[in-house]
Tab-separated table of C-alpha atoms in Angstrom:
chain	number	residue	atom	x	y	z
A	1	UNK	CA	41.586	37.848	30.532
A	2	UNK	CA	42.211	34.912	33.044
A	3	UNK	CA	45.924	35.523	33.279
A	4	UNK	CA	45.608	36.293	36.989
A	5	UNK	CA	44.037	32.952	37.654
A	6	UNK	CA	46.119	30.569	35.469
A	7	UNK	CA	49.271	32.555	34.886
A	8	UNK	CA	50.750	33.442	31.522
A	9	UNK	CA	50.782	30.869	28.890
A	10	UNK	CA	54.151	29.126	28.506
A	11	UNK	CA	56.073	29.899	25.193
A	12	UNK	CA	57.195	27.056	23.034
A	13	UNK	CA	60.775	27.578	24.198
A	14	UNK	CA	59.777	27.380	27.869
A	15	UNK	CA	57.789	24.063	27.154
A	16	UNK	CA	60.687	22.623	25.279
A	17	UNK	CA	63.234	23.304	28.062
A	18	UNK	CA	60.703	21.873	30.668
A	19	UNK	CA	60.416	18.649	28.477
A	20	UNK	CA	64.182	18.454	28.070
A	21	UNK	CA	64.561	18.695	31.915
A	22	UNK	CA	62.052	15.978	32.477
A	23	UNK	CA	63.623	13.702	29.878
A	24	UNK	CA	67.084	14.128	31.292
A	25	UNK	CA	65.652	13.352	34.757
A	26	UNK	CA	64.425	10.128	33.290
A	27	UNK	CA	67.732	9.399	31.663
A	28	UNK	CA	69.580	9.846	35.061
A	29	UNK	CA	67.030	7.427	36.666
A	30	UNK	CA	67.681	4.979	33.974
A	31	UNK	CA	71.457	5.307	34.431
A	32	UNK	CA	71.053	4.531	38.240
A	33	UNK	CA	68.955	1.438	37.354
A	34	UNK	CA	71.592	0.241	34.900
A	35	UNK	CA	74.425	0.706	37.344
A	36	UNK	CA	72.350	-1.080	40.092
A	37	UNK	CA	71.786	-3.923	37.732
A	38	UNK	CA	75.496	-4.183	36.928
A	39	UNK	CA	76.494	-4.425	40.538
A	40	UNK	CA	73.797	-7.112	41.059
A	41	UNK	CA	75.212	-9.040	38.108
A	42	UNK	CA	78.723	-8.939	39.470
A	43	UNK	CA	77.489	-10.166	42.769
A	44	UNK	CA	75.674	-12.935	41.181
A	45	UNK	CA	78.676	-13.988	39.109
A	46	UNK	CA	80.801	-14.070	42.090
A	47	UNK	CA	78.210	-16.240	43.990
A	48	UNK	CA	78.033	-18.516	40.920
A	49	UNK	CA	81.828	-18.911	40.733
A	50	UNK	CA	81.908	-19.888	44.544
A	51	UNK	CA	79.057	-22.466	44.046
A	52	UNK	CA	80.798	-23.863	41.092
A	53	UNK	CA	83.976	-24.486	42.962
A	54	UNK	CA	82.199	-26.284	45.680
A	55	UNK	CA	81.066	-29.069	43.412
A	56	UNK	CA	78.383	-30.614	41.362
A	57	UNK	CA	75.677	-30.881	44.012
A	58	UNK	CA	74.695	-27.315	43.308
A	59	UNK	CA	73.563	-27.629	39.717
A	60	UNK	CA	70.036	-26.428	40.323
A	61	UNK	CA	71.146	-23.319	42.191
A	62	UNK	CA	73.601	-22.545	39.470
A	63	UNK	CA	70.967	-23.050	36.831
A	64	UNK	CA	68.576	-20.658	38.406
A	65	UNK	CA	71.306	-18.147	39.097
A	66	UNK	CA	72.445	-18.249	35.411
A	67	UNK	CA	68.802	-17.912	34.121
A	68	UNK	CA	68.245	-14.708	36.442
A	69	UNK	CA	71.519	-13.469	35.111
A	70	UNK	CA	70.559	-13.802	31.420
A	71	UNK	CA	67.173	-12.024	32.304
A	72	UNK	CA	69.078	-9.257	34.031
A	73	UNK	CA	71.326	-8.775	31.018
A	74	UNK	CA	68.299	-8.659	28.701
A	75	UNK	CA	66.572	-5.980	31.039
A	76	UNK	CA	69.800	-3.928	31.031
A	77	UNK	CA	70.141	-3.979	27.347
A	78	UNK	CA	66.385	-2.961	27.176
A	79	UNK	CA	67.165	0.024	29.460
A	80	UNK	CA	70.091	1.146	27.408
A	81	UNK	CA	67.907	1.110	24.394
A	82	UNK	CA	65.324	3.205	26.207
A	83	UNK	CA	68.034	5.704	27.214
A	84	UNK	CA	69.327	5.875	23.645
A	85	UNK	CA	65.859	6.602	22.446
A	86	UNK	CA	65.345	9.430	25.106
A	87	UNK	CA	68.751	10.970	24.261
A	88	UNK	CA	67.508	10.994	20.549
A	89	UNK	CA	64.293	12.637	21.572
A	90	UNK	CA	66.140	15.367	23.599
A	91	UNK	CA	68.152	16.282	20.444
A	92	UNK	CA	65.083	16.374	18.449
A	93	UNK	CA	63.516	18.872	20.844
A	94	UNK	CA	66.582	21.043	20.808
A	95	UNK	CA	66.285	21.488	17.072
């Protein structure tokens, strides 16, 4: 009756494709975040190596950098877990 106002109701197959599309988009976003974090970790590691070569007077800076590196790695692992869960969800929707 109100199809002209709201359009046709979507079928289950159309809804599942739409959900898969949004989930894959989120996975790509997570991938970008993971790659960005890896680049930042590499930069931080190189800075830490440079500071370590300079001497012992930079211990506080090295300590804070190493703490941020550990936090970054933890966050990256959390993102990888989220990505795996999204991938699992996509495969469940396909069935």
